[in-house]
Amino acid sequence: MPMPLPRTIEDFRRSFITMETEGLEGYVDGGSGRGITALRNVEAWNAIELLPHVLAGSGAPDTTAPLLDVVEQVPLLVAPAGFQEYVHPDGGRAVPRACAAAGVRYTHSTFATSGFADLAAIDDLSWWFQLYVFTDTGLNKALMAKAAEAGASAIVMTVDLAVLGQRDRDLHTGFSLRGRGTVPCAVEAGATDARLAPLWSSLDHDMSWETLSTVVADAPLPVIVKGLVRADDALKALDLGAAGVIVSNHGGRQLDTSVATARALPAVVDAVAGRGAVLVDGGIRTGLDVAKAIALGADAALVGRAPLWGLGVGGEQGVVAVLRILREEFE
């Protein structure tokens, strides 16, 4: 008889910590530097106090939310995460299948361990494609075209990984992604060399606003810019044709002591003033955090680590359970 799944997100986290090796647990849960921003992301949501009305007569809650001209069942998305097979052998397919079952939009990483054909075969899946920008503009165009062909409805351009942040925990444990084989999405896009190491070395380390303009011009879908925390950067992204922004510090994994996303969100919302979609990630641990993000003006929130905890603990059904808990808490 299978063991029952944990009942709360925190229980999933604790189970994941005890089950996984120190290196993998540190890679999933750790942050850059000393992990200050990764911790502050969580603390910032916890520090927000609620001032609720009572006797509102609201009836059954309506959790639907418009996002890029689509009505979502709930303003919650699964954030992009690469290398899911390190957490579970079928992780690259299990996570999007779980999202389809839970009615939650999925964001597919360039470095996910499943390809576009895998996603196209999943019924009722709503998804976006997250693009890491390479120096080969032809490869960027091919990746976006393949994503659109397979059913993606937006491109999420990550802009805060021009260089990889130093992660002290990985240095201590020796965890490395070296030795991994090919990247499925790059294979399907016709990359000259789809192995991880050559691809990683060909990331564009000199991204600029001109890079964003090129991606927007080449993209067959709306482009959402992920990885900014400043209001002026958000406005410039919209000026250059982005359909929206994701207030994100890469889960605290890039620049330690960067501002917590919960604190950065209100200024971005005020500056954007409805001109485009505003989403947020980083430290989202409960459905209540999602509610706080919406109350602060976000159109939706993304959750990254919790689905991986579910995947490690219970495979596909673990991810379904995590998303169910978040939806129920939000309701």
Short mmCIF file of C-alpha atoms in Angstrom, two decimals:
data_model
loop_
_atom_site.label_atom_id
_atom_site.label_comp_id
_atom_site.label_asym_id
_atom_site.label_seq_id
_atom_site.Cartn_x
_atom_site.Cartn_y
_atom_site.Cartn_z
CA MET A 1 0.00 0.00 0.00
CA PRO A 2 1.46 3.42 -0.96
CA MET A 3 2.20 5.87 1.81
CA PRO A 4 -0.30 8.73 2.11
CA LEU A 5 0.85 12.04 0.70
CA PRO A 6 1.63 14.98 3.01
CA ARG A 7 -1.27 17.29 3.85
CA THR A 8 0.39 20.71 3.66
CA ILE A 9 2.99 22.40 1.48
CA GLU A 10 5.31 22.65 4.47
CA ASP A 11 4.93 18.90 5.04
CA PHE A 12 5.91 18.29 1.42
CA ARG A 13 8.98 20.50 1.90
CA ARG A 14 10.08 18.66 5.03
CA SER A 15 9.55 15.27 3.38
CA PHE A 16 11.54 16.37 0.34
CA ILE A 17 14.44 17.48 2.54
CA THR A 18 14.59 14.11 4.30
CA MET A 19 14.23 12.06 1.11
CA GLU A 20 16.67 13.77 -1.25
CA THR A 21 20.45 13.92 -1.19
CA GLU A 22 21.99 17.01 0.35
CA GLY A 23 23.27 18.14 -3.04
CA LEU A 24 19.94 17.90 -4.86
CA GLU A 25 17.99 19.37 -1.95
CA GLY A 26 20.42 22.29 -1.87
CA TYR A 27 20.14 22.80 -5.62
CA VAL A 28 16.32 22.93 -5.48
CA ASP A 29 15.93 24.91 -2.27
CA GLY A 30 19.12 26.96 -2.17
CA GLY A 31 19.80 30.48 -3.32
CA SER A 32 22.76 32.46 -4.52
CA GLY A 33 25.44 33.54 -2.08
CA ARG A 34 24.34 32.92 1.49
CA GLY A 35 20.71 32.48 0.48
CA ILE A 36 19.58 35.79 1.98
CA THR A 37 17.23 36.77 -0.84
CA ALA A 38 15.77 33.25 -1.09
CA LEU A 39 14.84 33.51 2.60
CA ARG A 40 13.65 37.11 2.37
CA ASN A 41 11.29 36.20 -0.46
CA VAL A 42 9.38 33.95 1.93
CA GLU A 43 9.63 36.31 4.89
CA ALA A 44 8.29 39.24 2.85
CA TRP A 45 5.02 37.45 2.07
CA ASN A 46 4.71 36.36 5.70
CA ALA A 47 5.23 39.96 6.87
CA ILE A 48 2.25 41.29 4.90
CA GLU A 49 -0.70 41.69 7.26
CA LEU A 50 -4.29 41.37 6.11
CA LEU A 51 -7.10 43.75 7.03
CA PRO A 52 -10.19 41.79 6.02
CA HIS A 53 -13.76 42.97 5.71
CA VAL A 54 -16.45 40.80 7.28
CA LEU A 55 -20.16 40.27 6.56
CA ALA A 56 -19.42 40.82 2.88
CA GLY A 57 -22.02 38.35 1.63
CA SER A 58 -19.67 37.24 -1.12
CA GLY A 59 -21.15 33.78 -1.68
CA ALA A 60 -19.15 31.12 -3.47
CA PRO A 61 -15.68 32.41 -4.40
CA ASP A 62 -14.94 33.10 -8.04
CA THR A 63 -11.26 32.30 -8.54
CA THR A 64 -11.15 32.90 -12.30
CA ALA A 65 -8.85 35.62 -13.56
CA PRO A 66 -8.16 37.15 -17.00
CA LEU A 67 -4.58 36.85 -18.20
CA LEU A 68 -3.47 37.85 -21.70
CA ASP A 69 -7.05 37.59 -23.01
CA VAL A 70 -7.50 34.11 -21.50
CA VAL A 71 -9.61 33.41 -18.43
CA GLU A 72 -7.59 31.26 -16.04
CA GLN A 73 -9.32 28.93 -13.59
CA VAL A 74 -7.09 30.35 -10.86
CA PRO A 75 -4.42 33.11 -10.95
CA LEU A 76 -1.66 30.59 -10.27
CA LEU A 77 0.96 29.21 -12.66
CA VAL A 78 3.78 26.72 -12.28
CA ALA A 79 7.07 28.52 -12.82
CA PRO A 80 9.67 27.17 -15.24
CA ALA A 81 12.14 24.65 -13.85
CA GLY A 82 14.79 22.77 -15.73
CA PHE A 83 16.30 19.33 -15.15
CA GLN A 84 13.19 17.82 -13.51
CA GLU A 85 14.54 14.32 -14.10
CA TYR A 86 17.01 14.90 -11.25
CA VAL A 87 13.98 15.01 -8.95
CA HIS A 88 11.97 12.23 -10.63
CA PRO A 89 12.81 10.07 -13.67
CA ASP A 90 9.60 11.12 -15.44
CA GLY A 91 9.60 14.65 -14.06
CA GLY A 92 9.65 16.42 -17.42
CA ARG A 93 6.31 14.89 -18.36
CA ALA A 94 4.82 14.37 -14.91
CA VAL A 95 4.77 18.08 -14.01
CA PRO A 96 2.86 19.28 -17.12
CA ARG A 97 0.46 16.32 -16.85
CA ALA A 98 -0.23 17.31 -13.26
CA CYS A 99 -0.82 20.91 -14.30
CA ALA A 100 -3.35 19.79 -16.91
CA ALA A 101 -5.13 17.65 -14.33
CA ALA A 102 -5.20 20.50 -11.80
CA GLY A 103 -6.27 23.20 -14.27
CA VAL A 104 -3.13 25.27 -13.66
CA ARG A 105 -1.06 26.88 -16.42
CA TYR A 106 2.40 25.39 -16.87
CA THR A 107 5.58 27.22 -17.90
CA HIS A 108 8.06 25.03 -19.79
CA SER A 109 11.76 25.73 -19.33
CA THR A 110 14.20 25.68 -22.22
CA PHE A 111 16.16 23.18 -20.11
CA ALA A 112 13.19 21.00 -19.14
CA THR A 113 13.70 17.27 -19.53
CA SER A 114 10.83 16.85 -21.96
CA GLY A 115 10.31 18.27 -25.42
CA PHE A 116 7.66 20.14 -27.34
CA ALA A 117 6.19 16.92 -28.74
CA ASP A 118 5.65 15.65 -25.19
CA LEU A 119 3.63 18.74 -24.32
CA ALA A 120 1.58 18.64 -27.51
CA ALA A 121 0.45 15.13 -26.55
CA ILE A 122 -1.02 16.21 -23.18
CA ASP A 123 -4.76 16.90 -23.35
CA ASP A 124 -6.11 20.11 -21.80
CA LEU A 125 -2.66 21.52 -21.08
CA SER A 126 -2.35 25.32 -21.04
CA TRP A 127 1.26 26.42 -21.18
CA TRP A 128 3.85 29.07 -21.91
CA PHE A 129 7.41 28.55 -23.12
CA GLN A 130 10.28 30.04 -21.12
CA LEU A 131 13.16 31.10 -23.36
CA TYR A 132 16.76 31.36 -22.30
CA VAL A 133 18.35 33.55 -24.97
CA PHE A 134 21.27 32.12 -26.93
CA THR A 135 23.81 33.95 -29.07
CA ASP A 136 22.40 31.97 -32.02
CA THR A 137 19.35 34.05 -32.95
CA GLY A 138 18.31 31.35 -35.40
CA LEU A 139 18.06 28.87 -32.53
CA ASN A 140 16.02 31.36 -30.49
CA LYS A 141 13.59 31.77 -33.39
CA ALA A 142 13.37 28.02 -33.92
CA LEU A 143 12.65 27.36 -30.24
CA MET A 144 9.85 29.93 -30.20
CA ALA A 145 8.39 28.63 -33.47
CA LYS A 146 8.41 25.04 -32.19
CA ALA A 147 6.74 26.15 -28.96
CA ALA A 148 3.98 27.95 -30.85
CA GLU A 149 3.48 24.95 -33.13
CA ALA A 150 3.15 22.65 -30.10
CA GLY A 151 0.50 24.83 -28.46
CA ALA A 152 2.25 27.39 -26.28
CA SER A 153 0.38 30.69 -26.00
CA ALA A 154 3.19 33.02 -24.84
CA ILE A 155 6.97 33.30 -24.63
CA VAL A 156 8.51 34.01 -21.22
CA MET A 157 11.92 35.60 -21.78
CA THR A 158 14.21 35.23 -18.77
CA VAL A 159 16.48 38.26 -18.45
CA ASP A 160 18.24 37.79 -15.09
CA LEU A 161 20.66 35.02 -16.02
CA ALA A 162 23.27 36.75 -18.12
CA VAL A 163 25.70 34.93 -15.84
CA LEU A 164 24.97 32.17 -13.34
CA GLY A 165 24.79 33.34 -9.74
CA GLN A 166 27.29 31.80 -7.34
CA ARG A 167 25.46 29.37 -5.09
CA ASP A 168 27.40 28.62 -1.92
CA ARG A 169 25.42 25.47 -1.08
CA ASP A 170 26.35 23.89 -4.42
CA LEU A 171 29.99 24.76 -3.79
CA HIS A 172 29.84 23.03 -0.40
CA THR A 173 28.04 19.88 -1.63
CA GLY A 174 29.76 19.66 -5.00
CA PHE A 175 26.43 19.36 -6.82
CA SER A 176 26.77 19.87 -10.56
CA LEU A 177 24.67 19.40 -13.67
CA ARG A 178 27.74 18.34 -15.63
CA GLY A 179 27.44 15.09 -17.49
CA ARG A 180 23.79 15.51 -18.45
CA GLY A 181 22.94 14.54 -22.03
CA THR A 182 21.04 16.48 -24.65
CA VAL A 183 18.32 19.10 -24.12
CA PRO A 184 15.06 17.87 -25.69
CA CYS A 185 13.71 21.26 -26.78
CA ALA A 186 17.01 22.13 -28.43
CA VAL A 187 17.04 18.79 -30.24
CA GLU A 188 13.57 19.44 -31.67
CA ALA A 189 14.55 23.00 -32.62
CA GLY A 190 17.46 21.66 -34.68
CA ALA A 191 20.34 22.93 -32.55
CA THR A 192 23.74 22.26 -34.08
CA ASP A 193 24.87 20.73 -30.77
CA ALA A 194 22.03 20.04 -28.32
CA ARG A 195 24.23 18.78 -25.48
CA LEU A 196 23.92 20.70 -22.23
CA ALA A 197 27.49 21.97 -21.92
CA PRO A 198 27.75 23.52 -25.41
CA LEU A 199 24.27 25.00 -25.11
CA TRP A 200 25.00 26.47 -21.70
CA SER A 201 28.20 28.06 -22.97
CA SER A 202 26.28 29.61 -25.87
CA LEU A 203 23.83 31.54 -23.66
CA ASP A 204 23.83 35.24 -24.46
CA HIS A 205 25.92 36.81 -21.68
CA ASP A 206 25.54 40.28 -23.16
CA MET A 207 21.76 40.69 -23.21
CA SER A 208 20.48 44.22 -23.68
CA TRP A 209 17.29 46.08 -24.48
CA GLU A 210 18.17 45.48 -28.12
CA THR A 211 18.05 41.74 -27.36
CA LEU A 212 14.52 42.13 -26.05
CA SER A 213 13.51 44.07 -29.16
CA THR A 214 14.85 41.26 -31.34
CA VAL A 215 13.02 38.56 -29.39
CA VAL A 216 9.75 40.52 -29.54
CA ALA A 217 10.15 41.01 -33.29
CA ASP A 218 10.95 37.34 -33.88
CA ALA A 219 8.38 35.85 -31.50
CA PRO A 220 5.20 34.39 -33.00
CA LEU A 221 3.51 34.84 -29.61
CA PRO A 222 3.20 37.56 -26.94
CA VAL A 223 6.42 38.02 -24.94
CA ILE A 224 6.48 38.29 -21.16
CA VAL A 225 9.72 39.48 -19.55
CA LYS A 226 10.71 37.49 -16.46
CA GLY A 227 13.37 38.57 -13.98
CA LEU A 228 12.98 42.28 -13.30
CA VAL A 229 12.27 44.02 -10.00
CA ARG A 230 12.36 47.71 -10.99
CA ALA A 231 9.46 49.85 -12.16
CA ASP A 232 11.56 51.68 -14.75
CA ASP A 233 12.71 48.37 -16.25
CA ALA A 234 9.11 47.18 -16.44
CA LEU A 235 8.05 50.31 -18.31
CA LYS A 236 10.92 50.01 -20.77
CA ALA A 237 10.03 46.36 -21.45
CA LEU A 238 6.46 47.38 -22.27
CA ASP A 239 7.69 50.25 -24.44
CA LEU A 240 9.68 47.72 -26.48
CA GLY A 241 6.63 45.56 -27.10
CA ALA A 242 6.44 43.12 -24.19
CA ALA A 243 2.91 42.04 -23.29
CA GLY A 244 3.73 41.81 -19.61
CA VAL A 245 6.37 41.30 -16.94
CA ILE A 246 7.09 38.85 -14.16
CA VAL A 247 8.50 40.48 -11.04
CA SER A 248 11.14 37.92 -10.16
CA ASN A 249 14.61 37.56 -8.69
CA HIS A 250 14.96 33.97 -9.93
CA GLY A 251 13.85 32.61 -6.58
CA GLY A 252 16.81 34.28 -4.92
CA ARG A 253 19.13 32.11 -7.02
CA GLN A 254 20.94 34.85 -8.95
CA LEU A 255 21.86 38.00 -7.00
CA ASP A 256 21.94 37.64 -3.23
CA THR A 257 20.46 40.54 -1.22
CA SER A 258 18.34 41.56 -4.21
CA VAL A 259 14.99 43.00 -3.11
CA ALA A 260 12.27 40.53 -2.16
CA THR A 261 9.63 40.29 -4.88
CA ALA A 262 6.73 41.00 -2.53
CA ARG A 263 8.36 44.35 -1.74
CA ALA A 264 9.17 45.12 -5.38
CA LEU A 265 5.70 44.26 -6.71
CA PRO A 266 3.65 47.33 -5.69
CA ALA A 267 5.94 49.84 -7.43
CA VAL A 268 5.86 47.81 -10.65
CA VAL A 269 2.07 47.50 -10.52
CA ASP A 270 1.70 51.26 -10.00
CA ALA A 271 4.06 52.09 -12.86
CA VAL A 272 2.55 49.63 -15.34
CA ALA A 273 -0.94 50.93 -14.51
CA GLY A 274 -2.74 48.31 -16.59
CA ARG A 275 -0.63 48.66 -19.75
CA GLY A 276 0.38 45.01 -19.55
CA ALA A 277 0.16 41.94 -17.38
CA VAL A 278 2.09 41.90 -14.10
CA LEU A 279 2.91 38.58 -12.48
CA VAL A 280 5.15 37.72 -9.56
CA ASP A 281 7.12 34.76 -8.23
CA GLY A 282 9.61 34.11 -5.46
CA GLY A 283 8.71 32.79 -2.02
CA ILE A 284 5.13 31.78 -2.86
CA ARG A 285 4.43 28.97 -0.42
CA THR A 286 0.68 29.07 0.25
CA GLY A 287 -2.59 29.97 -1.40
CA LEU A 288 -2.70 32.89 1.02
CA ASP A 289 0.51 34.20 -0.59
CA VAL A 290 -1.27 34.06 -3.94
CA ALA A 291 -4.16 36.06 -2.47
CA LYS A 292 -1.72 38.65 -1.14
CA ALA A 293 -0.10 38.95 -4.57
CA ILE A 294 -3.50 39.57 -6.16
CA ALA A 295 -4.39 42.09 -3.43
CA LEU A 296 -1.16 43.96 -4.23
CA GLY A 297 -2.20 44.22 -7.87
CA ALA A 298 -0.61 41.23 -9.57
CA ASP A 299 -2.60 39.47 -12.27
CA ALA A 300 -1.24 36.09 -11.18
CA ALA A 301 1.52 34.42 -9.17
CA LEU A 302 3.92 31.64 -10.08
CA VAL A 303 5.14 28.88 -7.79
CA GLY A 304 8.37 27.02 -8.50
CA ARG A 305 9.79 25.02 -5.62
CA ALA A 306 6.56 23.56 -4.19
CA PRO A 307 5.73 21.52 -7.34
CA LEU A 308 9.27 20.10 -7.24
CA TRP A 309 8.75 19.09 -3.61
CA GLY A 310 5.55 17.35 -4.69
CA LEU A 311 7.36 15.69 -7.59
CA GLY A 312 10.14 14.37 -5.38
CA VAL A 313 7.80 13.08 -2.69
CA GLY A 314 4.95 11.67 -4.76
CA GLY A 315 5.70 11.92 -8.46
CA GLU A 316 2.90 13.19 -10.67
CA GLN A 317 0.27 12.73 -7.95
CA GLY A 318 2.47 14.67 -5.56
CA VAL A 319 2.43 17.64 -7.93
CA VAL A 320 -1.35 17.34 -8.32
CA ALA A 321 -1.69 17.33 -4.53
CA VAL A 322 0.50 20.42 -4.12
CA LEU A 323 -1.50 22.35 -6.71
CA ARG A 324 -4.79 21.20 -5.13
CA ILE A 325 -3.63 22.44 -1.71
CA LEU A 326 -2.64 25.83 -3.15
CA ARG A 327 -5.98 26.20 -4.95
CA GLU A 328 -7.97 25.24 -1.88
CA GLU A 329 -6.01 27.63 0.33
CA PHE A 330 -6.53 30.43 -2.19
CA GLU A 331 -10.28 29.75 -2.34
#
